[in-house]
Coordinates of C-alpha atoms in Angstrom, one line a residue:
Chain R
X1 CA 1.0 14.5 -10.2
X2 CA 3.9 16.9 -10.3
X3 CA 7.1 15.6 -8.6
X4 CA 9.6 17.6 -6.7
X5 CA 10.4 20.7 -8.7
X6 CA 13.8 22.4 -8.5
X7 CA 15.2 25.5 -10.1
X8 CA 17.4 26.5 -11.7
X9 CA 18.5 23.2 -13.4
X10 CA 21.9 24.7 -14.2
X11 CA 23.7 27.7 -12.7
X12 CA 27.1 29.0 -13.6
X13 CA 28.4 31.8 -11.4
X14 CA 31.6 33.4 -10.4
X15 CA 33.4 33.0 -7.1
X16 CA 32.0 35.4 -4.5
X17 CA 28.5 35.6 -5.9
X18 CA 25.4 34.7 -4.1
X19 CA 23.5 31.5 -5.3
X20 CA 20.0 30.7 -4.4
X21 CA 18.5 27.3 -5.2
X22 CA 14.8 26.6 -5.0
X23 CA 12.6 23.6 -4.3
X24 CA 8.9 22.9 -4.4
X25 CA 8.2 19.6 -2.6
X26 CA 5.3 17.3 -3.5
X27 CA 2.1 18.5 -2.0
X28 CA 1.2 16.8 1.2
X29 CA 4.8 15.8 2.0
X30 CA 5.9 16.9 5.5
X31 CA 9.7 16.2 5.2
X32 CA 12.1 18.1 2.9
X33 CA 15.7 17.3 2.4
X34 CA 18.7 19.0 0.7
X35 CA 21.5 16.8 -0.6
X36 CA 24.7 17.6 -2.4
X37 CA 26.3 15.2 -4.9
X38 CA 29.9 15.3 -5.9
X39 CA 32.2 12.7 -7.5
X40 CA 34.5 12.8 -4.5
X41 CA 32.1 12.6 -1.7
X42 CA 29.0 11.1 -3.2
X43 CA 25.6 12.1 -1.8
X44 CA 25.7 14.1 1.4
X45 CA 22.7 15.2 3.4
X46 CA 23.0 18.9 4.1
X47 CA 19.8 19.7 6.1
X48 CA 16.3 18.4 6.5
X49 CA 13.0 19.9 7.6
X50 CA 9.9 18.5 9.1
X51 CA 6.7 20.6 8.9
X52 CA 8.9 23.5 7.8
X53 CA 11.1 23.3 10.8
X54 CA 14.8 22.5 10.4
X55 CA 15.5 19.3 12.3
X56 CA 19.1 18.5 11.5
X57 CA 21.5 20.9 9.8
X58 CA 24.7 19.1 10.9
X59 CA 25.6 18.5 7.2
X60 CA 25.7 22.1 6.3
X61 CA 29.4 22.7 5.4
X62 CA 29.8 26.1 6.9
X63 CA 28.2 29.4 7.6
X64 CA 28.2 30.3 3.9
X65 CA 25.3 27.9 3.5
X66 CA 21.8 28.6 4.7
X67 CA 18.4 27.0 4.1
X68 CA 14.9 28.1 4.8
X69 CA 11.4 26.7 4.4
X70 CA 9.0 29.6 4.8
X71 CA 6.0 27.4 4.0
X72 CA 5.0 23.8 3.2
X73 CA 5.4 24.4 -0.6
X74 CA 8.8 26.2 -0.9
X75 CA 12.4 25.9 0.3
X76 CA 15.6 27.7 -0.6
X77 CA 19.2 26.8 -0.2
X78 CA 21.5 29.8 -0.3
X79 CA 25.3 30.0 -0.7
X80 CA 26.9 33.3 0.1
X81 CA 29.6 33.9 -1.0
X82 CA 30.1 31.0 -3.3
X83 CA 33.4 29.2 -3.9
X84 CA 34.6 26.9 -6.6
X85 CA 34.6 23.9 -4.2
X86 CA 30.8 24.4 -3.9
X87 CA 30.4 23.1 -7.5
X88 CA 28.1 20.1 -7.3
X89 CA 24.7 18.9 -8.1
X90 CA 22.2 19.9 -5.3
X91 CA 19.2 17.7 -4.9
X92 CA 16.0 18.4 -3.1
X93 CA 13.8 15.5 -1.9
X94 CA 10.5 15.2 0.0
X95 CA 8.8 12.5 1.9
X96 CA 5.9 11.8 4.2
X97 CA 5.4 10.0 7.4
X98 CA 4.2 6.4 7.1
X99 CA 2.9 4.1 9.8
X100 CA 6.3 2.4 9.9
X101 CA 8.2 5.6 9.8
X102 CA 10.3 4.7 6.8
X103 CA 9.0 6.8 3.9
X104 CA 10.4 6.8 0.4
X105 CA 12.3 9.9 -0.7
X106 CA 11.1 11.5 -3.9
X107 CA 14.0 13.5 -5.5
X108 CA 13.9 16.4 -7.8
X109 CA 16.1 16.4 -11.0
X110 CA 18.8 18.5 -9.2
X111 CA 20.4 21.8 -9.7
X112 CA 23.9 21.7 -11.2
X113 CA 26.0 24.5 -9.8
X114 CA 29.3 25.5 -11.3
X115 CA 31.3 28.2 -9.5
X116 CA 34.2 29.6 -11.6
Chain T
X1 CA 27.6 6.1 13.2
X2 CA 25.8 4.7 10.2
X3 CA 27.7 3.8 7.0
X4 CA 27.1 2.0 3.7
X5 CA 29.8 0.4 1.6
X6 CA 29.0 -0.7 -1.9
X7 CA 31.2 -2.1 -4.6
X8 CA 33.1 0.4 -6.6
X9 CA 32.3 0.7 -10.3
X10 CA 32.1 1.1 -13.0
X11 CA 30.5 -2.3 -13.8
X12 CA 30.1 -3.1 -17.5
X13 CA 28.0 -6.0 -18.7
X14 CA 26.6 -7.4 -21.9
X15 CA 22.8 -7.5 -22.3
X16 CA 21.2 -10.6 -20.6
X17 CA 24.1 -11.0 -18.2
X18 CA 23.6 -11.6 -14.4
X19 CA 24.2 -8.6 -12.2
X20 CA 25.3 -8.4 -8.6
X21 CA 26.2 -5.2 -6.8
X22 CA 27.4 -5.8 -3.3
X23 CA 26.3 -3.6 -0.4
X24 CA 27.2 -3.9 3.3
X25 CA 26.2 -1.6 6.1
X26 CA 27.0 -0.6 9.7
X27 CA 24.2 0.8 11.8
X28 CA 22.8 0.9 15.3
X29 CA 19.5 -0.7 15.9
X30 CA 17.4 -2.1 13.1
X31 CA 17.7 0.0 10.0
X32 CA 15.6 -0.1 6.9
X33 CA 17.5 -0.7 3.7
X34 CA 17.0 0.7 0.2
X35 CA 18.3 0.6 -3.3
X36 CA 17.9 3.8 -5.3
X37 CA 18.6 4.2 -9.0
X38 CA 19.7 7.4 -10.9
X39 CA 19.3 7.5 -14.6
X40 CA 21.4 10.0 -16.6
X41 CA 20.4 13.6 -16.0
X42 CA 17.7 12.6 -13.4
X43 CA 17.2 12.5 -9.7
X44 CA 17.3 9.4 -7.7
X45 CA 14.2 7.1 -7.5
X46 CA 13.5 4.3 -5.2
X47 CA 14.1 0.9 -6.8
X48 CA 13.3 -1.4 -3.8
X49 CA 13.4 -1.6 -0.1
X50 CA 13.4 -4.0 2.9
X51 CA 12.4 -3.0 6.4
X52 CA 13.4 -6.1 8.5
X53 CA 15.7 -9.0 8.5
X54 CA 15.2 -11.7 5.8
X55 CA 12.8 -9.4 3.9
X56 CA 13.3 -9.5 0.1
X57 CA 12.7 -6.3 -1.8
X58 CA 11.9 -6.7 -5.5
X59 CA 11.0 -4.5 -8.5
X60 CA 11.6 -4.5 -12.3
X61 CA 13.4 -7.8 -12.1
X62 CA 15.8 -6.6 -9.4
X63 CA 16.0 -8.2 -6.0
X64 CA 17.8 -7.7 -2.7
X65 CA 17.5 -9.6 0.6
X66 CA 18.1 -8.0 4.0
X67 CA 20.8 -10.2 5.7
X68 CA 21.3 -9.2 9.3
X69 CA 23.9 -11.9 10.0
X70 CA 26.2 -10.6 7.3
X71 CA 24.9 -6.9 7.4
X72 CA 24.4 -7.0 3.6
X73 CA 21.8 -6.0 1.1
X74 CA 23.2 -7.1 -2.3
X75 CA 21.4 -6.1 -5.5
X76 CA 20.8 -8.8 -8.1
X77 CA 19.1 -9.1 -11.5
X78 CA 19.1 -12.3 -13.6
X79 CA 19.2 -10.7 -17.0
X80 CA 20.1 -7.0 -17.5
X81 CA 19.0 -4.8 -20.3
X82 CA 20.5 -1.7 -21.9
X83 CA 17.9 0.4 -20.2
X84 CA 19.2 -0.7 -16.8
X85 CA 22.3 1.5 -17.4
X86 CA 22.4 3.9 -14.5
X87 CA 24.0 4.6 -11.1
X88 CA 22.7 2.4 -8.2
X89 CA 22.8 3.6 -4.6
X90 CA 22.5 1.5 -1.5
X91 CA 21.1 3.3 1.5
X92 CA 19.9 2.8 5.0
X93 CA 17.6 4.8 7.3
X94 CA 18.1 5.0 11.0
X95 CA 14.7 3.5 11.6
X96 CA 11.7 4.6 13.5
X97 CA 10.6 8.0 12.6
X98 CA 14.0 9.2 11.5
X99 CA 14.0 9.8 7.8
X100 CA 17.7 10.6 7.6
X101 CA 19.1 8.3 4.8
X102 CA 22.7 7.4 4.6
X103 CA 23.8 6.6 1.0
X104 CA 26.7 4.6 -0.4
X105 CA 28.8 6.2 -3.0
X106 CA 27.0 4.7 -5.9
X107 CA 27.9 2.1 -8.6
X108 CA 27.8 3.0 -12.2
X109 CA 26.4 0.2 -14.4
X110 CA 26.7 0.2 -18.1
X111 CA 25.0 -2.5 -20.2
X112 CA 26.1 -3.0 -23.7
X113 CA 23.9 -4.4 -26.5

Protein backbone atom coordinates (compact mmCIF):
# COMPACT_ATOMS: atom_id res chain seq x y z
CA UNK A 1 0.00 0.00 0.00
CA UNK A 2 1.22 3.51 -0.73
CA UNK A 3 2.15 5.56 2.28
CA UNK A 4 1.75 9.29 2.73
CA UNK A 5 3.06 11.00 -0.38
CA UNK A 6 4.56 14.47 -0.27
CA UNK A 7 5.84 16.72 -3.00
CA UNK A 8 8.20 18.26 -3.74
CA UNK A 9 10.93 16.44 -1.78
CA UNK A 10 13.20 19.43 -2.08
CA UNK A 11 12.43 23.06 -2.83
CA UNK A 12 14.86 25.95 -3.09
CA UNK A 13 13.36 29.36 -3.56
CA UNK A 14 14.12 33.00 -3.05
CA UNK A 15 12.73 35.19 -0.32
CA UNK A 16 9.36 36.62 -1.25
CA UNK A 17 8.30 33.78 -3.51
CA UNK A 18 5.22 31.67 -2.96
CA UNK A 19 5.78 28.06 -1.91
CA UNK A 20 3.19 25.29 -2.13
CA UNK A 21 3.75 21.93 -0.50
CA UNK A 22 1.47 19.01 -1.30
CA UNK A 23 0.35 15.92 0.54
CA UNK A 24 -1.66 12.83 -0.32
CA UNK A 25 -2.69 10.95 2.85
CA UNK A 26 -3.19 7.23 3.12
CA UNK A 27 -6.56 6.21 1.71
CA UNK A 28 -9.15 5.78 4.45
CA UNK A 29 -7.39 7.98 6.97
CA UNK A 30 -9.57 10.77 8.31
CA UNK A 31 -6.92 12.86 10.10
CA UNK A 32 -4.19 14.85 8.39
CA UNK A 33 -1.39 16.76 10.10
CA UNK A 34 1.25 19.23 8.97
CA UNK A 35 4.45 19.40 11.03
CA UNK A 36 7.58 21.51 10.68
CA UNK A 37 10.99 20.25 11.78
CA UNK A 38 13.98 22.48 12.51
CA UNK A 39 17.14 21.93 14.50
CA UNK A 40 16.28 24.73 16.89
CA UNK A 41 12.63 23.99 17.58
CA UNK A 42 12.31 20.28 16.80
CA UNK A 43 8.95 19.05 15.53
CA UNK A 44 6.11 21.54 15.68
CA UNK A 45 2.49 20.82 14.81
CA UNK A 46 1.26 23.52 12.46
CA UNK A 47 -2.30 22.42 11.75
CA UNK A 48 -4.46 19.34 11.61
CA UNK A 49 -7.65 18.34 9.82
CA UNK A 50 -10.37 15.84 10.57
CA UNK A 51 -12.59 14.80 7.69
CA UNK A 52 -11.12 17.67 5.62
CA UNK A 53 -12.06 20.29 8.24
CA UNK A 54 -9.31 22.26 10.02
CA UNK A 55 -9.54 21.46 13.73
CA UNK A 56 -6.57 23.25 15.26
CA UNK A 57 -4.41 25.78 13.44
CA UNK A 58 -2.89 27.34 16.54
CA UNK A 59 0.57 26.24 15.45
CA UNK A 60 0.52 28.14 12.18
CA UNK A 61 3.25 30.74 12.65
CA UNK A 62 1.56 33.72 11.02
CA UNK A 63 -0.74 34.81 8.25
CA UNK A 64 1.85 34.00 5.62
CA UNK A 65 1.03 30.34 6.20
CA UNK A 66 -2.20 28.74 5.01
CA UNK A 67 -3.37 25.16 4.62
CA UNK A 68 -6.26 23.61 2.77
CA UNK A 69 -7.76 20.20 2.38
CA UNK A 70 -10.25 20.33 -0.51
CA UNK A 71 -10.92 16.59 -0.39
CA UNK A 72 -9.98 13.45 1.52
CA UNK A 73 -7.01 12.67 -0.71
CA UNK A 74 -5.21 16.00 -0.99
CA UNK A 75 -3.88 18.82 1.15
CA UNK A 76 -1.67 21.82 0.55
CA UNK A 77 0.46 24.02 2.78
CA UNK A 78 1.19 27.41 1.27
CA UNK A 79 3.69 30.05 2.35
CA UNK A 80 3.32 33.48 0.79
CA UNK A 81 5.61 35.35 0.87
CA UNK A 82 8.37 33.00 1.98
CA UNK A 83 11.21 34.11 4.26
CA UNK A 84 14.61 32.54 5.08
CA UNK A 85 13.38 31.62 8.58
CA UNK A 86 10.80 29.34 6.96
CA UNK A 87 13.60 27.00 5.88
CA UNK A 88 12.80 23.62 7.42
CA UNK A 89 11.58 20.14 6.66
CA UNK A 90 7.79 20.03 6.45
CA UNK A 91 6.12 16.72 7.19
CA UNK A 92 2.63 15.60 6.42
CA UNK A 93 1.13 12.75 8.45
CA UNK A 94 -2.19 10.95 8.42
CA UNK A 95 -4.08 8.79 10.86
CA UNK A 96 -7.43 7.18 11.51
CA UNK A 97 -9.74 6.93 14.49
CA UNK A 98 -9.40 3.82 16.59
CA UNK A 99 -11.66 2.51 19.31
CA UNK A 100 -9.31 3.89 21.92
CA UNK A 101 -8.84 7.17 20.09
CA UNK A 102 -5.06 6.97 19.93
CA UNK A 103 -4.16 6.19 16.37
CA UNK A 104 -0.65 5.89 15.03
CA UNK A 105 0.59 8.73 12.83
CA UNK A 106 1.96 7.73 9.43
CA UNK A 107 4.47 10.26 8.15
CA UNK A 108 5.51 11.15 4.65
CA UNK A 109 9.17 11.53 3.76
CA UNK A 110 9.01 15.30 4.13
CA UNK A 111 9.58 18.35 1.95
CA UNK A 112 12.87 20.11 2.59
CA UNK A 113 12.41 23.83 1.98
CA UNK A 114 15.31 26.26 1.62
CA UNK A 115 14.50 29.94 1.30
CA UNK A 116 17.47 32.03 0.18
CA UNK B 1 0.14 22.38 28.81
CA UNK B 2 1.67 19.13 27.60
CA UNK B 3 5.41 18.77 27.23
CA UNK B 4 7.99 16.06 26.64
CA UNK B 5 11.61 16.21 27.74
CA UNK B 6 14.11 13.69 26.46
CA UNK B 7 17.81 13.39 26.96
CA UNK B 8 19.90 15.45 24.63
CA UNK B 9 22.16 13.71 22.22
CA UNK B 10 24.01 12.79 20.39
CA UNK B 11 24.45 9.32 21.85
CA UNK B 12 27.27 7.23 20.41
CA UNK B 13 27.54 3.54 21.24
CA UNK B 14 29.42 0.51 20.04
CA UNK B 15 27.52 -2.40 18.53
CA UNK B 16 25.96 -4.71 21.15
CA UNK B 17 26.02 -2.03 23.84
CA UNK B 18 23.01 -1.35 26.09
CA UNK B 19 20.89 1.66 25.20
CA UNK B 20 18.79 3.91 27.39
CA UNK B 21 17.20 7.13 26.18
CA UNK B 22 15.39 8.96 28.96
CA UNK B 23 12.01 10.58 28.46
CA UNK B 24 9.80 12.38 30.98
CA UNK B 25 6.53 14.14 30.37
CA UNK B 26 4.06 16.64 31.73
CA UNK B 27 0.44 16.21 30.80
CA UNK B 28 -3.08 16.64 32.03
CA UNK B 29 -5.21 13.56 32.35
CA UNK B 30 -3.96 10.19 31.19
CA UNK B 31 -1.95 10.53 28.02
CA UNK B 32 -0.79 7.79 25.68
CA UNK B 33 2.96 7.62 25.16
CA UNK B 34 4.94 6.83 22.04
CA UNK B 35 8.43 6.39 20.68
CA UNK B 36 8.95 7.29 17.03
CA UNK B 37 12.12 6.67 15.03
CA UNK B 38 13.44 8.66 12.08
CA UNK B 39 16.03 7.04 9.86
CA UNK B 40 18.21 9.34 7.72
CA UNK B 41 16.28 11.00 4.92
CA UNK B 42 12.96 9.48 5.96
CA UNK B 43 9.84 10.46 7.85
CA UNK B 44 9.07 9.35 11.37
CA UNK B 45 7.63 5.92 12.00
CA UNK B 46 6.08 4.49 15.12
CA UNK B 47 8.45 2.26 17.10
CA UNK B 48 6.27 1.41 20.10
CA UNK B 49 3.53 2.80 22.30
CA UNK B 50 1.80 2.40 25.67
CA UNK B 51 -1.67 3.64 26.44
CA UNK B 52 -1.96 3.25 30.21
CA UNK B 53 0.14 3.15 33.35
CA UNK B 54 2.45 0.13 33.74
CA UNK B 55 1.97 -0.88 30.11
CA UNK B 56 5.14 -1.96 28.35
CA UNK B 57 5.53 -1.24 24.66
CA UNK B 58 8.01 -3.33 22.70
CA UNK B 59 9.17 -3.72 19.12
CA UNK B 60 12.38 -4.78 17.33
CA UNK B 61 14.11 -5.42 20.65
CA UNK B 62 13.24 -1.97 22.03
CA UNK B 63 11.14 -1.60 25.17
CA UNK B 64 9.62 1.23 27.18
CA UNK B 65 7.40 1.11 30.28
CA UNK B 66 4.78 3.75 31.09
CA UNK B 67 5.63 4.90 34.64
CA UNK B 68 2.93 7.20 35.94
CA UNK B 69 4.56 7.71 39.34
CA UNK B 70 7.73 9.10 37.76
CA UNK B 71 6.02 10.45 34.59
CA UNK B 72 8.59 8.64 32.50
CA UNK B 73 8.76 6.44 29.40
CA UNK B 74 12.43 5.56 28.96
CA UNK B 75 13.49 3.67 25.83
CA UNK B 76 15.81 0.69 26.25
CA UNK B 77 17.46 -1.95 24.11
CA UNK B 78 19.78 -4.63 25.37
CA UNK B 79 22.07 -4.87 22.36
CA UNK B 80 22.10 -2.18 19.68
CA UNK B 81 23.04 -2.70 16.06
CA UNK B 82 24.50 -0.35 13.48
CA UNK B 83 21.11 -0.35 11.76
CA UNK B 84 19.57 1.25 14.88
CA UNK B 85 21.38 4.50 14.10
CA UNK B 86 18.60 7.09 13.82
CA UNK B 87 16.86 9.91 15.66
CA UNK B 88 14.43 8.79 18.36
CA UNK B 89 11.46 10.90 19.43
CA UNK B 90 9.39 10.51 22.56
CA UNK B 91 5.82 11.78 22.22
CA UNK B 92 2.51 11.92 24.01
CA UNK B 93 -1.07 12.38 22.95
CA UNK B 94 -3.69 14.22 24.88
CA UNK B 95 -5.76 11.12 25.11
CA UNK B 96 -9.31 10.34 24.14
CA UNK B 97 -10.13 11.30 20.61
CA UNK B 98 -7.50 14.02 20.43
CA UNK B 99 -4.78 12.99 18.03
CA UNK B 100 -2.59 15.98 18.68
CA UNK B 101 0.88 14.60 19.45
CA UNK B 102 3.47 16.55 21.42
CA UNK B 103 7.03 15.50 20.56
CA UNK B 104 10.30 15.77 22.39
CA UNK B 105 13.23 17.31 20.53
CA UNK B 106 14.69 13.98 19.49
CA UNK B 107 17.86 12.11 20.38
CA UNK B 108 20.38 11.19 17.70
CA UNK B 109 21.81 7.70 18.19
CA UNK B 110 24.91 6.58 16.32
CA UNK B 111 26.02 2.97 16.63
CA UNK B 112 29.54 2.16 15.51
CA UNK B 113 30.63 -1.31 14.37
